[in-house]
Coordinates of C-alpha atoms in Angstrom, one line a residue:
Chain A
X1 CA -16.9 1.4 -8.5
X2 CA -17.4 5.2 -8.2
X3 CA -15.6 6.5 -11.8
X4 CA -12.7 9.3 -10.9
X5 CA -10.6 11.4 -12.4
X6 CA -7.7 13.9 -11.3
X7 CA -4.9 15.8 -13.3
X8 CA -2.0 17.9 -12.8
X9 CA -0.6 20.8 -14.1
X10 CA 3.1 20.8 -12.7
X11 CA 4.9 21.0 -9.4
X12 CA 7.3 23.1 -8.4
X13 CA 8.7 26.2 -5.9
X14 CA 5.3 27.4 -6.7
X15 CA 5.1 30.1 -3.9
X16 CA 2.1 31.6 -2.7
X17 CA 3.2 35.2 -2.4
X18 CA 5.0 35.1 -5.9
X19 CA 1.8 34.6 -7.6
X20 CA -1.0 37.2 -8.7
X21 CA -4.8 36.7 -8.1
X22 CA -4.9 37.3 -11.8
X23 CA -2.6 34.8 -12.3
X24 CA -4.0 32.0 -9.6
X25 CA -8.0 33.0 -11.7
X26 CA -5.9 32.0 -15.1
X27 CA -5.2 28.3 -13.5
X28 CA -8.1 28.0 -12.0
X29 CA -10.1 28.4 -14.8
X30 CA -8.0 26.4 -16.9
X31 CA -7.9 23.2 -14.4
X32 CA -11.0 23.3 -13.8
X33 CA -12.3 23.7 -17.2
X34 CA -10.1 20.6 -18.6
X35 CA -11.2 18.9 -15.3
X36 CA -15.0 19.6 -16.2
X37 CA -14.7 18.6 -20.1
X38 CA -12.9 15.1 -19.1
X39 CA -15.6 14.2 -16.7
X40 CA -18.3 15.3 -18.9
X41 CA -16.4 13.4 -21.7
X42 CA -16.4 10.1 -19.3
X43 CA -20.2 10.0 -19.9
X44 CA -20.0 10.0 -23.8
X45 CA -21.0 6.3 -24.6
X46 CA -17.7 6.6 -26.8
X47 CA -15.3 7.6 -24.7
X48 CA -16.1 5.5 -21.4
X49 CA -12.6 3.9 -21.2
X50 CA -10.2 5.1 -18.5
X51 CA -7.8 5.5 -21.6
X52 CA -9.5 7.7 -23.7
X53 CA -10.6 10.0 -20.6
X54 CA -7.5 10.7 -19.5
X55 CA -5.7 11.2 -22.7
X56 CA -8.5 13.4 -23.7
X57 CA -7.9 15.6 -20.4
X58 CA -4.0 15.6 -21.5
X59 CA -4.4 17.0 -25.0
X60 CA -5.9 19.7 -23.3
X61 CA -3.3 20.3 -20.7
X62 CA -0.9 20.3 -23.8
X63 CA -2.9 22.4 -25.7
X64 CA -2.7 25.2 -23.0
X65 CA 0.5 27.4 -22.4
X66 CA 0.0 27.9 -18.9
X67 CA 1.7 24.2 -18.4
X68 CA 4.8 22.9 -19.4
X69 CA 3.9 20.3 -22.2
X70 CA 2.9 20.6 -25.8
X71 CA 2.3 24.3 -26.5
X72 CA 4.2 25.9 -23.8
X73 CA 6.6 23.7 -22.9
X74 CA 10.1 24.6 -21.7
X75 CA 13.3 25.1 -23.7
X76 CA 16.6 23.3 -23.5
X77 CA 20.1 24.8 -23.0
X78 CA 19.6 25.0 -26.7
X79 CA 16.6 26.7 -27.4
X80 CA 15.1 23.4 -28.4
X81 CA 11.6 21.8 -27.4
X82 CA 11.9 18.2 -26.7
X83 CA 8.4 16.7 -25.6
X84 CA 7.9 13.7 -23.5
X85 CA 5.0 11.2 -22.8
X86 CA 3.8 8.4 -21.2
X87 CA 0.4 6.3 -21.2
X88 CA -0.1 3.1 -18.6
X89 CA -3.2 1.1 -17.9
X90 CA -3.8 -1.1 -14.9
X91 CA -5.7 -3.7 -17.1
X92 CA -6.8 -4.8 -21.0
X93 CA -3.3 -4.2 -22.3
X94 CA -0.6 -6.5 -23.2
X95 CA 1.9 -3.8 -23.3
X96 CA 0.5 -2.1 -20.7
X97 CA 2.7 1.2 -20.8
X98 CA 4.5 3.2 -23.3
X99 CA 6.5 6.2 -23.2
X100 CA 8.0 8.2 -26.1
X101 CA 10.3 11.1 -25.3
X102 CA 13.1 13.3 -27.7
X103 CA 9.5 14.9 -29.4
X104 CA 9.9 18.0 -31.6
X105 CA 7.0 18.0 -34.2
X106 CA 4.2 16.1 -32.7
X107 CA 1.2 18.4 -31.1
X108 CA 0.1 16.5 -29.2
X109 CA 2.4 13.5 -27.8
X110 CA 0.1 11.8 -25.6
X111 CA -2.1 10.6 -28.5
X112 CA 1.8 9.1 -30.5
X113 CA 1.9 7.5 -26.5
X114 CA -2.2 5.9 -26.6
X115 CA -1.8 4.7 -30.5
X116 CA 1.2 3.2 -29.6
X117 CA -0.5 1.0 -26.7
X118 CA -3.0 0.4 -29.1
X119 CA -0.8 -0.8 -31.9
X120 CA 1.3 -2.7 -29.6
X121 CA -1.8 -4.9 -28.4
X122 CA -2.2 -6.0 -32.5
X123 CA 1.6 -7.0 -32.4
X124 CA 1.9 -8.8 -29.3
X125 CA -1.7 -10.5 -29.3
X126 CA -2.7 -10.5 -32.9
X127 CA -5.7 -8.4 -31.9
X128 CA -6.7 -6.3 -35.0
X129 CA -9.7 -4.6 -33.4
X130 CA -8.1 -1.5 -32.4
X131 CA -10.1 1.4 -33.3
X132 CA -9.4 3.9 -35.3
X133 CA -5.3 4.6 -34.7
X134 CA -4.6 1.3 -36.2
X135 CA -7.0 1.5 -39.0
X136 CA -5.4 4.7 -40.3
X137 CA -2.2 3.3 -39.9
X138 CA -2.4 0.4 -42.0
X139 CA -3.9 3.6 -44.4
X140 CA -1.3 5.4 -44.7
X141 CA 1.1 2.9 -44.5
X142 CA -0.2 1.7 -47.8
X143 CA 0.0 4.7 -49.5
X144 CA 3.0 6.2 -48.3
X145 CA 6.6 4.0 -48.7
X146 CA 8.4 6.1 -46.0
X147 CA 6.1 5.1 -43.8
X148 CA 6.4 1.6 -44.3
X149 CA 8.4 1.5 -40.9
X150 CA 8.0 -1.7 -38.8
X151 CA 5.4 -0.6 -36.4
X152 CA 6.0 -0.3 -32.7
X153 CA 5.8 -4.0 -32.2
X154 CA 6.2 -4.5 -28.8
X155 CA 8.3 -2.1 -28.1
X156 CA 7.8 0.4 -24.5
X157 CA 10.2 3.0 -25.0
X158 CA 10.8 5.0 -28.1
X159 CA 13.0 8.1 -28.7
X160 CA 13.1 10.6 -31.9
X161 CA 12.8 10.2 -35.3
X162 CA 11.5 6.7 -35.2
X163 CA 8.8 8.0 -32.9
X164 CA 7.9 11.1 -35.1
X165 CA 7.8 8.8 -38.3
X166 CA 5.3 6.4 -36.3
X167 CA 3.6 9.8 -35.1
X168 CA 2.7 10.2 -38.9
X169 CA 1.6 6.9 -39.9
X170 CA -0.5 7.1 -37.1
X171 CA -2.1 10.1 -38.7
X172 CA -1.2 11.8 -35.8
X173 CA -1.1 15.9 -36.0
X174 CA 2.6 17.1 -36.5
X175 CA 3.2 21.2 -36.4
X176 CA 6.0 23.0 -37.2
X177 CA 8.6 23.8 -34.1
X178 CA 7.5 27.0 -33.7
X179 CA 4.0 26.1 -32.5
X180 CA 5.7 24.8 -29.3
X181 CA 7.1 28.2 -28.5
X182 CA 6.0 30.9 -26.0
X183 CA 7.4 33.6 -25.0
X184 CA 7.8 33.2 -21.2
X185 CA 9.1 29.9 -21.4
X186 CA 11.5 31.3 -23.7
X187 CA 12.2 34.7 -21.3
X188 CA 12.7 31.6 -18.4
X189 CA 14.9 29.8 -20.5
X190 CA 17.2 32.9 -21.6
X191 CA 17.1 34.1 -17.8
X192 CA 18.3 31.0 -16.7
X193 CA 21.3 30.9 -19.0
X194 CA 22.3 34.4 -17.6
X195 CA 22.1 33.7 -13.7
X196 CA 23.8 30.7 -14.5
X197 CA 27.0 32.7 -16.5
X198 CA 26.7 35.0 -13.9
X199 CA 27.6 32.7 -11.1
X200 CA 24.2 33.2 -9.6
X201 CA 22.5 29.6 -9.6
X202 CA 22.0 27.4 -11.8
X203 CA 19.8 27.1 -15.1
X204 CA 17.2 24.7 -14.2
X205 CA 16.0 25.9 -10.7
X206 CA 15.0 29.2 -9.2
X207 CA 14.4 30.1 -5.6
X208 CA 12.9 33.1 -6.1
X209 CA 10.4 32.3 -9.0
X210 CA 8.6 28.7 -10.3
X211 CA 10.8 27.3 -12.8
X212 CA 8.8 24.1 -14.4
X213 CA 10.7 21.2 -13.6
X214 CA 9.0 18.8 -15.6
Chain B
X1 CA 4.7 18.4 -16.4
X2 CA 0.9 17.7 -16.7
X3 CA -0.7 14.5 -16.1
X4 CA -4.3 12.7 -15.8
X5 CA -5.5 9.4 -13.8
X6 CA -8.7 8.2 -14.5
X7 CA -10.6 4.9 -13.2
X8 CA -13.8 3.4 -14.6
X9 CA -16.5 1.8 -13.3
X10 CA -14.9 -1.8 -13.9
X11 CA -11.9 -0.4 -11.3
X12 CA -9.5 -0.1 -14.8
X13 CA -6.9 2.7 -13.9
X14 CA -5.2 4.4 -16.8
X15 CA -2.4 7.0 -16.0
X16 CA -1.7 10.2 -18.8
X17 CA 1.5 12.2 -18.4
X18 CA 2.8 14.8 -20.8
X19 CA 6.1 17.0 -20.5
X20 CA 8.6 19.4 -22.0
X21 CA 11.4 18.6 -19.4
X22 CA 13.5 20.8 -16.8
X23 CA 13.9 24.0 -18.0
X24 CA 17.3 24.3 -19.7
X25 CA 18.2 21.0 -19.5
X26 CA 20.7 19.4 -21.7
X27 CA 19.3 18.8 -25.3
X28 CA 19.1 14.6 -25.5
X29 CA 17.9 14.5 -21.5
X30 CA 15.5 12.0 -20.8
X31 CA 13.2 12.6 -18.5
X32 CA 11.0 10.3 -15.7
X33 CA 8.0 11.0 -17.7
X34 CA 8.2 8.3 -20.7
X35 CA 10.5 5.8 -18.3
X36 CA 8.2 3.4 -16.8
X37 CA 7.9 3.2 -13.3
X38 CA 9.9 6.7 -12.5
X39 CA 7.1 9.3 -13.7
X40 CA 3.9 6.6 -14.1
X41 CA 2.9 3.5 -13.1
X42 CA -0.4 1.8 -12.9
X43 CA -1.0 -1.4 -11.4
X44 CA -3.5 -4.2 -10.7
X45 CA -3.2 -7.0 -8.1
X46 CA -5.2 -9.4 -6.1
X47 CA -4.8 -10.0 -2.2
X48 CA -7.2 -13.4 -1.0
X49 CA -7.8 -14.8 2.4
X50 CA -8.9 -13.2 5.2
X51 CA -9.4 -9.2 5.0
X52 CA -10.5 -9.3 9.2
X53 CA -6.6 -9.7 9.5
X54 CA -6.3 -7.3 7.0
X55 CA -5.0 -3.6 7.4
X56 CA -7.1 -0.5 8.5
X57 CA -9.0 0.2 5.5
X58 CA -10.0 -3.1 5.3
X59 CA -11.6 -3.1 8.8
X60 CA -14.9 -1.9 7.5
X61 CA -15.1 -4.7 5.0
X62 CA -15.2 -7.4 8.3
X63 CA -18.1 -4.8 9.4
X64 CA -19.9 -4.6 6.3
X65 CA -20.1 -8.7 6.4
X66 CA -21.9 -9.1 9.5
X67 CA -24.5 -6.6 8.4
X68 CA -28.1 -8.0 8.1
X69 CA -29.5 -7.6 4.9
X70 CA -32.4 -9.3 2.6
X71 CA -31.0 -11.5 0.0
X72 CA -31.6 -10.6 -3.0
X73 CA -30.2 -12.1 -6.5
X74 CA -29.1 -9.1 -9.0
X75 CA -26.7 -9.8 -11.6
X76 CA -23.5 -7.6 -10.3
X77 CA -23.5 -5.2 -13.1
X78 CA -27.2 -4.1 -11.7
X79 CA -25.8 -4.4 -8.0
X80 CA -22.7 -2.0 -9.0
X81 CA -24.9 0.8 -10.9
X82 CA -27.2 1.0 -7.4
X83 CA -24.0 0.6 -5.3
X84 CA -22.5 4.0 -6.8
X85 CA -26.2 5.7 -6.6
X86 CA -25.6 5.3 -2.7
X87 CA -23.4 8.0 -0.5
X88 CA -20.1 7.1 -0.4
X89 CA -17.0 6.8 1.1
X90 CA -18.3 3.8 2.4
X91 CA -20.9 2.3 0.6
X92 CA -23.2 0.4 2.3
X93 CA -26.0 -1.9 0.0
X94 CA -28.6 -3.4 1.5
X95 CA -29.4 -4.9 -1.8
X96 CA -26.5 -6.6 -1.9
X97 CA -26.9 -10.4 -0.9
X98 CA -25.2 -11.5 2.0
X99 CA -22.8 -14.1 1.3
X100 CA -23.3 -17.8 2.2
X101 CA -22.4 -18.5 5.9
X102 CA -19.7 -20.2 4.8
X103 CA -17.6 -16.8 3.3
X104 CA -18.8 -15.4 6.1
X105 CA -15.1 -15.6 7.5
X106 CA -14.0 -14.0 4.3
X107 CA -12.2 -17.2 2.8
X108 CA -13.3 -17.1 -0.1
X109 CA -13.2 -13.3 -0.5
X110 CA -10.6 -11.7 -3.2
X111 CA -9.5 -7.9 -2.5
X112 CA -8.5 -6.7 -5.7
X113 CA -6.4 -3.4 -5.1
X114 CA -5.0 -1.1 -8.2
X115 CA -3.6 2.3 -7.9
X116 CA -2.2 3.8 -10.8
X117 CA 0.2 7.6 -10.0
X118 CA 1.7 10.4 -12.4
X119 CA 4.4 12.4 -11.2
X120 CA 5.3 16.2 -11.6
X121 CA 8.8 17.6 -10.4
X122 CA 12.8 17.3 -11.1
X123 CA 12.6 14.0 -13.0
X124 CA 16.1 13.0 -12.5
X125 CA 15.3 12.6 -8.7
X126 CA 11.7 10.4 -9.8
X127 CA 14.2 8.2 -12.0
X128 CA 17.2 8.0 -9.1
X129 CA 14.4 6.1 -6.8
X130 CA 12.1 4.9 -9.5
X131 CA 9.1 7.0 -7.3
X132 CA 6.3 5.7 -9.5
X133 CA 6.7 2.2 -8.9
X134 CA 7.8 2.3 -5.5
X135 CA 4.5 3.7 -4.5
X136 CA 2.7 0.6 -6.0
X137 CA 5.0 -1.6 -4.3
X138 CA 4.7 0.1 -0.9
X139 CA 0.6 -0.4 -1.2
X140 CA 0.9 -3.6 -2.4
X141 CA 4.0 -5.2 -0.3
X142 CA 3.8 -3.4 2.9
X143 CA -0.1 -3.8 3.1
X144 CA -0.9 -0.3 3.7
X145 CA -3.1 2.5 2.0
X146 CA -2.1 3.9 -1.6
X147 CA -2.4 7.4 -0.4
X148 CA -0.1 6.3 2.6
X149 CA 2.7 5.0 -0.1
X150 CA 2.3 8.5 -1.8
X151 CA 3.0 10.7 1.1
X152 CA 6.2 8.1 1.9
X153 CA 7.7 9.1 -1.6
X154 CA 6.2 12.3 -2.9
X155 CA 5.2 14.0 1.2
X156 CA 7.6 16.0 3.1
X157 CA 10.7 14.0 4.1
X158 CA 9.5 11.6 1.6
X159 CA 12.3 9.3 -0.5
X160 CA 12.3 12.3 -3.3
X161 CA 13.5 14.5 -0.5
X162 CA 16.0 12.0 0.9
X163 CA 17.2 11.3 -2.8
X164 CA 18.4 14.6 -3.3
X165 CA 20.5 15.4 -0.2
X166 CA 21.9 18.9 1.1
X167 CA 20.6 20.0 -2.4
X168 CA 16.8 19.6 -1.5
X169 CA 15.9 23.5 -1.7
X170 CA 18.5 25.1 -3.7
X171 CA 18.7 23.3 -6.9
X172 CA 15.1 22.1 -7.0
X173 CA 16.8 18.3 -6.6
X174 CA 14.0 15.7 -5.6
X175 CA 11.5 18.4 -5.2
X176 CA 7.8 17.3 -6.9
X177 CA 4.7 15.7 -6.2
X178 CA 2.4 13.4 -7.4
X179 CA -0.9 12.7 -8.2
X180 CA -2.7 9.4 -8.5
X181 CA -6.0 6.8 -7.8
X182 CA -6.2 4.1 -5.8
X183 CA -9.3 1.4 -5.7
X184 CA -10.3 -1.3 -3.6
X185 CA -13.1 -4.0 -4.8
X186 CA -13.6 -7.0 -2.6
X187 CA -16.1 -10.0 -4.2
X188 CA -16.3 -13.3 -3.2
X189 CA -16.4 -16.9 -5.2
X190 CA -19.4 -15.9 -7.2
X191 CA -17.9 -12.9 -8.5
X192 CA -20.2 -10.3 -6.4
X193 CA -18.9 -7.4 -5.7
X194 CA -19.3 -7.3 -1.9
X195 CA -17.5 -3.5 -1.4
X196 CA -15.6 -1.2 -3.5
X197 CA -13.7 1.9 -2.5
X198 CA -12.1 4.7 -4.9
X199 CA -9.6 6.9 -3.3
X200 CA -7.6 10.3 -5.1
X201 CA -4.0 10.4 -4.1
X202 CA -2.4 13.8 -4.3
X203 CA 0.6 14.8 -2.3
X204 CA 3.9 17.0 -2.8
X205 CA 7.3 18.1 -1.0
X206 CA 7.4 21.2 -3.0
X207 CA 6.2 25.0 -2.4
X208 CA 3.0 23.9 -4.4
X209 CA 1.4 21.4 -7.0
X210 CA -1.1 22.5 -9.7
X211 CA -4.1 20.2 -9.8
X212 CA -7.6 19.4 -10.0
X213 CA -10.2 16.5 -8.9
X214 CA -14.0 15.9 -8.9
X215 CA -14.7 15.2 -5.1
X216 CA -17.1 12.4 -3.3
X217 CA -19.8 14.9 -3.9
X218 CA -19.5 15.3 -7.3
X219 CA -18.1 18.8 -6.8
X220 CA -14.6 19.9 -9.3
X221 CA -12.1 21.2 -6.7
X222 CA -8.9 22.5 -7.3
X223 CA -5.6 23.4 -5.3
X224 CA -1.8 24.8 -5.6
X225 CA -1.0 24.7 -2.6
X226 CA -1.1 22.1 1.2
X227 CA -3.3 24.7 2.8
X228 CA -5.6 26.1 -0.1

């Protein structure tokens, strides 16, 4: 079978007169550059699985403010960034998906999402060849008590703290809060807030500008 | 939202998604992106018997068996690195050796069919009609085309739409899209691949969708918008 890939960037009231050429070049460039990197990446005898390929093209969306995940992601009512993620493959996994949401100090939550599939496969089937994730985790799991947390077992769904704690014995990057922020997300948040308290829509959705929806 | 679906040469779909959420929405909100089967899904399954009764994609397949051809005995891997040197969509190997008369009617023949979707858009309205999975089990119940299944839940007047009522349009209820692979492999007893298919699904209700996809030709396209 011919290999693909494809990835998004958000959808939304993404209206063609309400956006600059400047700012249509910006996500050009950046979709297609991410787009480019993953397929060149696909041919790196390393990286051949469908898994790392398209994780590998999502910690580059994240990494990027144009789109609402990671750096650049949107604000709650409360000024708060609270990161979401998901990872599913069609085959080779007994867990087969994960998702880990309620995300504040992870950079990059899809990789918290892949470890997790990985880890779940040495829990569920006792296989213990997992790469590098799991190595590292049985690492620092050793040397650090607080992270002597049960691992994600076979768990699918994990929220918070727990999944921040697992996020570091995975070795996985954590930042402070304020790497998430930018400042148009936060001008869209605080706009929002206003039309809403001014009984002129409400907070989530504009009509006459893309709000990211998630 | 942002999002990834990527397939392999063995037809293994994995499906990346990444969000922060609606805009101001309520600190605690979960979103469709880490429940499964509202924002993701990716999915494997295997459809014997005959594929001439078989829906319209499948049509070809009937075709491609009656083709003359040399026999020739590769090992598969070898037969599925010169089957993707040729031009697709539809593939056509006249290296491959053609199955024993008594496939010929397509008995023996497995279709194995996965598709694997990320979606982008108000993820409340993705988790009222669990979108993800319902596109998987549209393809794989109702026997028709992944890209079909997309347009019936993501397209315009699609189940997101229906899910969100008089609000469609002014509170950005059930408004989104999706992106997403589907792939087709057909072999028969021996474990030959007789025909494979890959397919990118992209569709969306909204004013416009970022994404991007390498084409059939190799080529990196990308669109915002139906009529880019």
């Amino acid at each position: 079978v011919k290999p693909r890939i494809i990835i998004h960037g958000g959808a939304g009231n993404i209206r063609r007169e309400s956006m600059t050429a400047d700012q249509y070049q910006q996500y050009r460039h950046s979709l297609l550059s991410i787009l480019i990197a993953s397929q060149i990446t696909s041919t790196d005898v390393y990286m051949r699985t469908p898994k790392e390929i398209a994780t590998y093209a999502v910690v580059k969306l994240e990494n990027d403010p144009l789109f609402n995940s990671g750096h650049g992601a949107v604000f709650t009512r409360d000024g708060i960034n609270e990161l979401e993620a998901s990872v599913m493959v069609s085959r080779g996994f007994a867990k087969r998906a994960v998702g880990v949401t309620g995300l504040r100090t992870i950079k990059n939550p899809i990789l918290l999402a892949k470890a997790m599939l990985e880890h779940g496969d040495r829990d569920l089937v006792g296989n213990t060849d997992l790469g590098w994730a799991a190595k590292v985790a049985l690492e620092n799991e050793a040397d650090d008590p607080e992270l002597d947390v049960p691992s994600a077992q076979g768990h699918t769904l994990i929220h918070g703290k727990t999944a921040e704690t697992l996020a570091k014995k995975y070795g996985l990057e954590t930042v402070d809060p304020s790497y998430l922020f930018t400042q148009k997300r936060w001008d869209e948040h605080v706009r929002g807030l206003e039309k809403e308290k001014q009984n002129r829509g409400n907070a989530t959705w504009s009509i006459d500008e893309y709000i990211p929806q998630g | 939202t942002c999002g990834a679906v990527a397939l392999d040469r063995n037809g293994v779909l994995c499906v990346a998604t990444s969000t922060g959420g609606i805009t101001n929405k309520l600190t605690g909100r979960i979103g469709d992106t880490p429940v499964v089967g509202a924002g993701f899904w990716a999915e494997e399954w295997s459809e014997k018997g005959d594929p001439s009764a078989s829906r319209a994609p499948w049509g070809r397949l009937t075709e491609y068996l009656e083709m003359p051809g040399p026999i020739v005995e590769l090992t598969s891997t070898l037969r599925n690195f010169l089957a993707d040197c040729l031009p697709t969509p539809f593939m056509y190997n006249p290296l491959a050796p053609r199955p024993h008369p008594s496939h010929a009617r397509g008995i023996d023949i497995e279709v194995i069919r996965s598709t694997a979707v990320s979606g982008t858009g108000n993820g409340d309205s993705f988790l009222r009609v669990a979108a993800a999975r319902s596109v998987a089990s549209i393809a794989r119940w109702a026997g028709v085309s992944a890209s079909d299944a997309v347009n019936r839940i993501a397209g315009r007047g699609g189940e997101l739409e229906k899910s969100a009522g008089s609000r469609w349009g002014k509170t950005g209820e059930g408004e989104g899209g999706m992106i997403g692979i589907e792939c087709v492999i057909a072999m028969n007893k021996l474990g030959t691949v007789l025909y494979s298919r890959s397919e990118i699904l992209q569709d969306h209700n909204c004013a416009g969708m970022f994404r991007a996809w390498i084409r059939d030709d190799g080529l990196a396209e990308m669109k915002i918008w139906h009529e880019d």
